Amino acid sequence: MLKDYIDLEYRPKDDDFVCEYHIEPAEGVSFEAACNHMAGESSIDTWSDISTLSPEMAGELKPHVYYMNEEQQTVRIAYTQDLFETGSVPQILSAIAGNIFSMKLLDSLRFEDISFPRDAISGFRGPNFGMHGVRELFGVNDRPLIGTIVKPKVGLTSQQHAEVAYNAFAGGCDLVKDDENLTDQKFNRFEKRALLTLKAQDRAEAETGEKKMYMCNITAPTCEEMVRRAEVISDLGGKYVMIDIIPVGWTALQSLREATGELGLAIHAHRCMHSAITRNPHHGVSMLVIAKLTRLIGLDQLHIGTVVGKMHGGRDEVLALRDNCVLEHIHANEALHVLEQDWGHIKPMFPVASGGLEPTMIPDLVRIFGNDAIMQFGGGIHAHPIGTTAGATACRQAIDAALGGVTLEEYAKTHSELEAALSKWR
Ligand code: CAP
Ligand code: MG
């Protein structure tokens, strides 16, 4: 192993990738040795002094450990972009989020953030629609979008699924999505569900005069089948697909983005399984890194947490994720392990708040997220005392109240669906 990856005088070049890690060396391993080995193992080196690594090659490709803070257990490493394959998320992760997690020299390692140089960003499409394009699809610019997830998660027939979707659309939902584990089961086949639920979408759109979008889950065992399902949605006149980004993997997402660019479909990114790698503050990969990769590849909207709902994710983390989704330029925030990032041509993603939400939480959600959020209510709509349609209506009423500066209690005096929601959940 080369001994000189540490160079505290080095300043990252404009075309360097910069990575920040939380690092906990193993017993008896110095912080410097751990950082040095990490830099080597994630780039050009290995555990022994290999004769095949020439000084010239090392000079051209070796990364630089330019920031170490042992007290905060933080290290930043700058990598020349020549180490990476342009446009390939899998290869980037194999390098800077690969073997280093397995090293015995480290007790724990958490990949906190990555900053991509402008040249690297140019190798990616970014979102096809993005937040502004999705708003154009709906013709809605002055309020959060309301969505639901058809519940139960799985078990309904395709016909029943479409009926639940129709009821939610008719009540005021802009978006209706499949749940993360509903794909193509014997009781609810993908093709039949897509056909019937898109018909329900069109019926509700005609009756309400509002744009409605069904987000069908096209998660599938192969890229080919996933793309085929996207083509089915397109052929049926759909505008959206939903994908479970962690189970399908990064190559699948890049393949899907290529396909939907041709098909003109928006992509909803569900992040189930993310907590297996994001939740532990000592070890894993942050949701911020996942959100950056998702925006770079080009999905249009991403679940980022709710602060007030049933899933983990505190205010600081969720708002840092929100900023990463919507801003063109991210400023560094040392306390939150956020690196500076200029997004260039990459469009903003629509942040999605979902998980354990119900209509009476909407004033808090508006205070946290403002207008630019998609707020999704599964149990919070389908458990409404008067049913799904009323649950969706209660959400829209709560939005109107919150944006109009009226308390829910006051607004509920003249809006029975909201009144029923308050009676159940306040
Ligand atoms: C929400 C949900 C979503 C979660 C995912 C669920 O349903 O459909 O998958 O929002 O969590 O299955 O829990 P409820 P996150 O509204 O009934 O809770 O958004 O944090 O990825
Ligand atoms: Mg779900």
Coordinates of C-alpha atoms and ligand atoms in Angstrom, one line a residue:
M1 CA 0.0 0.0 0.0
L2 CA 1.3 3.4 -0.9
K3 CA 1.9 5.5 2.1
D4 CA 1.1 8.9 0.8
Y5 CA -2.5 9.4 0.0
I6 CA -2.7 11.9 2.8
D7 CA -2.1 15.4 1.6
L8 CA -3.7 18.0 3.8
E9 CA -2.3 20.8 1.5
Y10 CA -4.3 19.4 -1.5
R11 CA -7.3 21.3 -2.6
P12 CA -9.9 19.5 -4.8
K13 CA -9.7 20.4 -8.5
D14 CA -12.9 21.4 -10.4
D15 CA -12.9 18.0 -12.1
D16 CA -12.4 15.9 -9.0
F17 CA -15.1 13.8 -7.3
V18 CA -15.2 14.6 -3.6
C19 CA -16.4 12.0 -1.0
E20 CA -17.1 12.5 2.7
Y21 CA -17.1 9.5 5.0
H22 CA -17.7 8.9 8.7
I23 CA -15.0 6.5 9.7
E24 CA -14.4 4.4 12.9
P25 CA -11.0 2.7 12.8
A26 CA -10.6 -0.8 14.3
E27 CA -8.9 -1.3 17.6
G28 CA -5.1 -0.5 17.3
V29 CA -5.5 1.2 13.8
S30 CA -4.6 4.8 13.7
F31 CA -7.0 7.3 12.1
E32 CA -4.4 8.2 9.5
A33 CA -3.7 4.6 8.6
A34 CA -7.4 3.9 8.2
C35 CA -7.9 6.9 6.0
N36 CA -4.8 6.1 3.9
H37 CA -5.9 2.5 3.3
M38 CA -9.4 3.6 2.4
A39 CA -8.1 5.9 -0.2
G40 CA -5.9 3.2 -1.7
E41 CA -8.5 0.4 -1.6
S42 CA -11.2 2.6 -3.2
S43 CA -8.9 3.5 -6.2
I44 CA -5.6 2.0 -7.4
D45 CA -4.0 0.1 -4.5
T46 CA -4.2 -3.0 -2.3
W47 CA -2.8 -4.2 1.0
S48 CA 0.8 -5.0 -0.2
D49 CA 3.5 -3.0 -2.0
I50 CA 2.7 -4.2 -5.5
S51 CA 5.6 -3.9 -8.0
T52 CA 3.1 -3.3 -10.8
L53 CA 2.0 0.2 -9.5
S54 CA 4.4 2.6 -11.1
P55 CA 5.1 6.0 -9.6
E56 CA 3.9 7.6 -12.8
M57 CA 0.6 5.8 -12.7
A58 CA 0.2 6.6 -9.0
G59 CA 1.0 10.2 -9.7
E60 CA -1.8 10.4 -12.3
L61 CA -4.5 8.4 -10.6
K62 CA -4.0 8.4 -6.8
P63 CA -6.7 10.1 -4.8
H64 CA -5.9 12.7 -2.1
V65 CA -7.0 12.5 1.6
Y66 CA -7.2 16.2 2.0
Y67 CA -9.3 16.6 5.1
M68 CA -9.2 14.5 8.3
N69 CA -11.0 15.3 11.6
E70 CA -10.4 12.5 14.0
E71 CA -12.6 14.1 16.7
Q72 CA -15.6 14.2 14.3
Q73 CA -14.5 10.9 12.7
T74 CA -14.8 12.6 9.3
V75 CA -12.6 12.2 6.3
R76 CA -12.8 13.8 2.8
I77 CA -11.1 12.3 -0.2
A78 CA -10.7 13.8 -3.7
Y79 CA -10.7 11.4 -6.6
T80 CA -9.6 12.3 -10.1
Q81 CA -12.4 11.7 -12.5
D82 CA -10.1 9.5 -14.7
L83 CA -10.8 6.8 -12.1
F84 CA -14.4 6.6 -13.2
E85 CA -16.4 5.5 -16.2
T86 CA -18.4 8.4 -17.5
G87 CA -22.1 8.0 -16.8
S88 CA -21.9 4.7 -14.8
V89 CA -23.3 4.8 -11.3
P90 CA -22.5 1.1 -10.7
Q91 CA -18.8 1.7 -11.4
I92 CA -18.7 4.8 -9.3
L93 CA -20.2 2.8 -6.4
S94 CA -17.9 -0.2 -6.9
A95 CA -15.0 2.2 -6.4
I96 CA -16.0 4.6 -3.6
A97 CA -18.6 2.5 -1.9
G98 CA -17.2 -1.0 -2.5
N99 CA -14.5 -2.9 -0.8
I100 CA -13.8 -0.2 1.8
F101 CA -16.9 -1.2 3.7
S102 CA -15.4 -4.7 4.2
M103 CA -11.9 -3.7 5.5
K104 CA -11.0 -5.2 8.9
L105 CA -9.1 -2.0 9.5
L106 CA -12.4 -0.3 10.0
D107 CA -15.0 -1.0 12.6
S108 CA -17.6 1.2 10.9
L109 CA -17.8 3.3 7.8
R110 CA -20.6 5.6 6.5
F111 CA -20.6 7.2 3.1
E112 CA -22.1 10.5 3.9
D113 CA -22.0 12.6 0.7
I114 CA -20.5 12.9 -2.7
S115 CA -19.9 15.9 -4.8
F116 CA -19.8 15.4 -8.6
P117 CA -17.7 17.6 -10.9
R118 CA -19.5 19.4 -13.7
D119 CA -17.8 17.1 -16.4
A120 CA -19.1 14.0 -14.6
I121 CA -22.7 15.5 -14.4
S122 CA -22.7 16.1 -18.1
G123 CA -22.5 12.3 -18.5
F124 CA -26.0 11.9 -17.0
R125 CA -29.5 12.9 -18.3
G126 CA -31.1 14.0 -15.0
P127 CA -34.9 14.0 -14.7
N128 CA -37.0 14.1 -18.0
F129 CA -39.8 16.1 -16.4
G130 CA -38.5 16.9 -12.9
M131 CA -40.6 18.9 -10.4
H132 CA -41.5 21.7 -12.8
G133 CA -42.4 19.3 -15.6
V134 CA -44.6 17.3 -13.3
R135 CA -46.4 20.5 -12.3
E136 CA -46.9 21.3 -16.0
L137 CA -48.4 17.8 -16.5
F138 CA -51.0 18.5 -13.9
G139 CA -51.4 22.3 -14.5
V140 CA -51.1 22.7 -10.8
N141 CA -48.6 25.3 -9.5
D142 CA -50.0 26.8 -6.3
R143 CA -50.3 23.9 -3.9
P144 CA -48.7 20.5 -2.9
L145 CA -49.9 17.5 -4.9
I146 CA -51.9 14.9 -3.1
G147 CA -51.4 11.2 -3.7
T148 CA -52.5 7.9 -2.2
I149 CA -51.3 4.4 -2.2
V150 CA -53.9 1.8 -3.0
K151 CA -54.3 -0.3 0.2
P152 CA -54.3 -3.1 1.2
K153 CA -50.7 -3.2 -0.1
V154 CA -51.5 -6.4 -2.0
G155 CA -54.5 -8.7 -2.1
L156 CA -57.1 -6.8 -4.1
T157 CA -58.1 -8.0 -7.6
S158 CA -57.2 -5.8 -10.5
Q159 CA -60.9 -4.7 -10.7
Q160 CA -61.0 -3.9 -6.9
H161 CA -57.6 -2.0 -7.3
A162 CA -59.0 0.2 -10.0
E163 CA -62.1 0.9 -8.0
V164 CA -60.1 2.1 -5.0
A165 CA -58.0 4.2 -7.3
Y166 CA -61.1 5.7 -8.9
N167 CA -62.6 6.6 -5.5
A168 CA -59.3 8.3 -4.5
F169 CA -59.1 10.2 -7.7
A170 CA -62.8 11.2 -7.5
G171 CA -62.2 12.5 -4.0
G172 CA -59.4 14.8 -5.0
C173 CA -56.2 12.8 -5.3
D174 CA -53.9 14.0 -8.1
L175 CA -51.8 10.8 -8.0
V176 CA -52.5 7.2 -7.1
K177 CA -49.7 4.7 -6.8
D178 CA -49.3 1.0 -6.4
D179 CA -47.7 -0.1 -3.2
E180 CA -44.0 -1.1 -3.2
N181 CA -44.6 -4.9 -3.1
L182 CA -47.4 -5.0 -5.7
T183 CA -46.0 -6.0 -9.1
D184 CA -47.5 -9.0 -11.0
Q185 CA -49.1 -11.4 -8.5
K186 CA -51.8 -14.0 -9.5
F187 CA -54.6 -12.1 -7.8
N188 CA -53.7 -8.7 -9.5
R189 CA -51.8 -9.2 -12.8
F190 CA -49.8 -6.2 -14.0
E191 CA -51.4 -5.9 -17.4
K192 CA -55.0 -6.1 -16.2
R193 CA -54.3 -3.7 -13.3
A194 CA -52.7 -1.2 -15.6
L195 CA -55.5 -1.4 -18.1
L196 CA -58.4 -1.1 -15.6
T197 CA -56.7 1.5 -13.3
L198 CA -55.8 3.8 -16.3
K199 CA -59.4 3.6 -17.3
A200 CA -60.4 4.6 -13.8
Q201 CA -57.9 7.5 -14.0
D202 CA -59.4 8.7 -17.3
R203 CA -63.0 8.4 -15.9
A204 CA -62.1 10.4 -12.8
E205 CA -60.3 13.0 -14.9
A206 CA -63.3 13.4 -17.2
E207 CA -65.7 13.7 -14.2
T208 CA -63.6 16.1 -12.1
G209 CA -62.0 18.1 -14.9
E210 CA -58.7 17.7 -13.0
K211 CA -55.6 16.0 -14.3
K212 CA -55.1 12.6 -12.7
M213 CA -52.1 10.3 -12.9
Y214 CA -51.7 6.6 -12.0
M215 CA -48.2 5.4 -11.1
C216 CA -48.0 1.7 -11.8
N217 CA -45.3 -0.3 -10.2
I218 CA -43.1 -1.8 -13.0
T219 CA -40.5 -3.3 -10.7
A220 CA -39.6 -6.6 -12.4
P221 CA -37.1 -9.5 -12.4
T222 CA -35.2 -8.3 -15.5
C223 CA -34.4 -4.9 -17.1
E224 CA -36.1 -6.2 -20.3
E225 CA -39.3 -7.0 -18.4
M226 CA -39.2 -3.7 -16.5
V227 CA -38.9 -1.8 -19.8
R228 CA -41.6 -4.0 -21.4
R229 CA -43.9 -3.0 -18.6
A230 CA -43.1 0.7 -19.1
E231 CA -44.0 0.2 -22.8
V232 CA -47.3 -1.3 -21.8
I233 CA -48.1 1.7 -19.7
S234 CA -47.1 4.0 -22.6
D235 CA -49.2 2.0 -25.1
L236 CA -52.2 2.4 -22.7
G237 CA -51.7 6.1 -22.6
G238 CA -50.2 6.3 -19.1
K239 CA -47.7 9.1 -18.2
Y240 CA -46.1 7.6 -15.2
V241 CA -44.3 4.5 -13.9
M242 CA -43.2 3.7 -10.3
I243 CA -40.0 1.8 -9.5
D244 CA -38.5 0.3 -6.3
I245 CA -35.0 1.8 -6.8
I246 CA -33.0 -0.2 -4.2
P247 CA -34.3 -3.7 -5.0
V248 CA -33.9 -3.2 -8.8
G249 CA -30.5 -1.6 -8.6
W250 CA -28.6 1.1 -10.4
T251 CA -28.1 -0.4 -13.8
A252 CA -31.8 -1.1 -13.9
L253 CA -32.5 2.6 -13.1
Q254 CA -30.2 3.8 -15.8
S255 CA -31.8 1.4 -18.3
L256 CA -35.2 2.6 -17.3
R257 CA -34.3 6.3 -17.6
E258 CA -33.1 5.6 -21.2
A259 CA -36.4 3.8 -22.0
T260 CA -38.7 6.4 -20.4
G261 CA -36.8 9.2 -22.2
E262 CA -38.0 7.6 -25.5
L263 CA -41.5 6.8 -24.1
G264 CA -42.0 10.2 -22.4
L265 CA -42.9 8.7 -19.1
A266 CA -42.3 10.3 -15.6
I267 CA -40.7 8.0 -13.0
H268 CA -41.7 7.8 -9.3
A269 CA -38.9 6.5 -7.2
H270 CA -39.9 4.4 -4.2
R271 CA -37.0 3.9 -1.8
C272 CA -38.1 0.7 0.1
M273 CA -35.1 -1.2 1.6
H274 CA -33.1 2.0 1.8
S275 CA -33.1 1.9 5.6
A276 CA -31.1 -1.4 5.4
I277 CA -28.1 0.8 4.4
T278 CA -29.1 4.4 5.4
R279 CA -30.4 4.1 8.9
N280 CA -27.3 3.3 11.0
P281 CA -25.5 6.6 11.7
H282 CA -22.2 4.6 12.1
H283 CA -22.2 2.4 9.0
G284 CA -23.7 2.3 5.5
V285 CA -24.6 4.9 2.9
S286 CA -26.6 8.0 3.6
M287 CA -30.0 8.7 2.0
L288 CA -28.4 11.9 0.7
V289 CA -26.0 9.9 -1.5
I290 CA -28.9 7.8 -2.7
A291 CA -31.0 10.9 -3.4
K292 CA -28.1 12.5 -5.4
L293 CA -27.6 9.4 -7.5
T294 CA -31.3 9.2 -8.1
R295 CA -31.4 12.8 -9.3
L296 CA -28.3 12.4 -11.4
I297 CA -29.7 9.3 -13.2
G298 CA -33.0 11.2 -13.7
L299 CA -36.0 10.0 -11.7
D300 CA -38.6 12.6 -11.4
Q301 CA -39.8 12.3 -7.8
L302 CA -38.4 10.6 -4.7
H303 CA -39.6 9.6 -1.3
I304 CA -37.5 11.6 1.3
G305 CA -39.4 11.1 4.6
T306 CA -42.0 13.1 6.4
V307 CA -40.5 14.2 9.8
V308 CA -44.0 13.7 11.4
G309 CA -45.0 10.3 10.0
K310 CA -44.2 6.7 10.8
M311 CA -40.8 6.3 9.3
H312 CA -37.4 7.4 10.7
G313 CA -35.8 10.6 9.4
G314 CA -35.5 13.8 11.4
R315 CA -36.1 17.4 10.3
D316 CA -32.5 18.3 9.5
E317 CA -32.0 15.1 7.4
V318 CA -35.4 15.4 5.6
L319 CA -34.8 19.1 4.8
A320 CA -31.3 18.4 3.5
L321 CA -32.8 15.8 1.3
R322 CA -35.5 18.2 0.2
D323 CA -32.8 20.8 -0.7
N324 CA -30.8 18.2 -2.6
C325 CA -34.0 17.4 -4.6
V326 CA -35.1 21.0 -5.5
L327 CA -32.1 23.3 -5.5
E328 CA -29.8 24.0 -8.4
H329 CA -26.9 24.8 -6.1
I330 CA -26.3 23.1 -2.7
H331 CA -24.2 24.9 -0.2
A332 CA -21.9 22.9 2.1
N333 CA -23.1 22.1 5.6
E334 CA -20.4 20.6 7.8
A335 CA -22.8 19.7 10.6
L336 CA -25.0 17.7 8.3
H337 CA -22.1 16.2 6.2
V338 CA -23.4 18.0 3.1
L339 CA -20.9 18.9 0.4
E340 CA -21.2 21.7 -2.0
Q341 CA -22.9 20.7 -5.3
D342 CA -23.7 22.6 -8.5
W343 CA -26.4 20.6 -10.4
G344 CA -25.9 22.4 -13.7
H345 CA -28.4 21.1 -16.3
I346 CA -29.8 18.4 -13.9
K347 CA -33.5 19.3 -13.2
P348 CA -34.9 19.3 -9.7
M349 CA -36.8 16.2 -8.5
F350 CA -40.2 16.5 -6.8
P351 CA -39.8 15.6 -3.1
V352 CA -42.3 13.0 -1.8
A353 CA -43.5 12.9 1.8
S354 CA -45.2 9.6 2.6
G355 CA -45.5 7.1 5.4
G356 CA -47.9 7.3 8.3
L357 CA -49.6 10.5 7.2
E358 CA -53.2 11.5 7.7
P359 CA -55.1 14.7 6.7
T360 CA -54.8 16.5 10.1
M361 CA -51.0 16.5 9.7
I362 CA -51.2 18.7 6.6
P363 CA -50.7 22.1 8.3
D364 CA -47.4 20.7 9.8
L365 CA -46.4 19.2 6.5
V366 CA -47.0 22.6 4.7
R367 CA -44.9 24.3 7.4
I368 CA -42.1 21.7 6.9
F369 CA -42.1 21.3 3.1
G370 CA -44.0 24.4 1.8
N371 CA -45.8 24.0 -1.5
D372 CA -43.2 22.0 -3.4
A373 CA -44.0 18.5 -2.2
I374 CA -46.1 15.5 -3.2
M375 CA -47.9 14.4 0.0
Q376 CA -49.0 10.8 0.0
F377 CA -51.6 9.3 2.3
G378 CA -52.3 5.6 2.3
G379 CA -53.9 4.6 5.6
G380 CA -54.6 8.3 6.1
I381 CA -57.1 8.2 3.2
H382 CA -58.4 4.6 3.2
A383 CA -59.0 4.6 7.0
H384 CA -61.1 7.8 6.8
P385 CA -64.4 7.3 8.7
I386 CA -66.5 7.9 5.6
G387 CA -64.2 6.0 3.2
T388 CA -61.6 6.6 0.5
T389 CA -63.3 9.3 -1.5
A390 CA -64.0 11.3 1.7
G391 CA -60.4 10.7 2.8
A392 CA -59.0 12.3 -0.4
T393 CA -61.5 15.2 -0.1
A394 CA -60.4 15.8 3.5
C395 CA -56.8 16.1 2.3
R396 CA -57.7 18.6 -0.3
Q397 CA -59.8 20.5 2.3
A398 CA -56.9 20.5 4.7
I399 CA -54.6 21.8 2.0
D400 CA -57.0 24.6 1.2
A401 CA -57.3 25.5 4.9
A402 CA -53.5 25.4 5.5
L403 CA -52.8 27.6 2.4
G404 CA -55.6 29.9 3.3
G405 CA -54.3 30.5 6.8
V406 CA -57.5 29.0 8.3
T407 CA -57.3 26.4 11.2
L408 CA -58.6 23.0 10.4
E409 CA -61.1 23.2 13.1
E410 CA -62.5 26.4 11.6
Y411 CA -62.5 25.0 8.1
A412 CA -64.1 21.8 9.3
K413 CA -67.2 23.7 10.4
T414 CA -68.2 23.9 6.8
H415 CA -66.4 20.9 5.4
S416 CA -67.8 17.6 6.7
E417 CA -65.0 15.3 5.3
L418 CA -62.4 17.3 7.2
E419 CA -64.6 17.3 10.2
A420 CA -64.8 13.5 10.1
A421 CA -61.0 13.3 9.8
L422 CA -60.5 15.6 12.8
S423 CA -62.9 13.5 14.8
K424 CA -60.8 10.4 14.1
W425 CA -57.3 11.7 14.2
R426 CA -57.1 14.8 16.4
Ligands
CAP1 C1 -47.1 4.5 3.0 C2 -46.4 3.5 2.2 C3 -45.0 3.9 1.7 C4 -44.1 4.6 2.7 C5 -42.7 4.3 2.3 C6 -46.2 2.2 3.1 O1 -48.3 4.0 3.4 O2 -47.1 3.0 1.1 O3 -44.4 2.7 1.1 O4 -44.4 5.9 2.6 O5 -41.9 5.0 3.3 O6 -46.3 1.1 2.5 O7 -45.8 2.4 4.3 P1 -49.1 4.7 4.6 P2 -40.9 6.2 2.8 O8 -49.5 6.1 4.1 O9 -50.3 3.9 4.9 O10 -48.2 4.8 5.8 O11 -41.8 7.2 2.1 O12 -40.3 6.7 4.1 O13 -39.9 5.6 1.9
MG2 MG -45.9 1.4 0.6

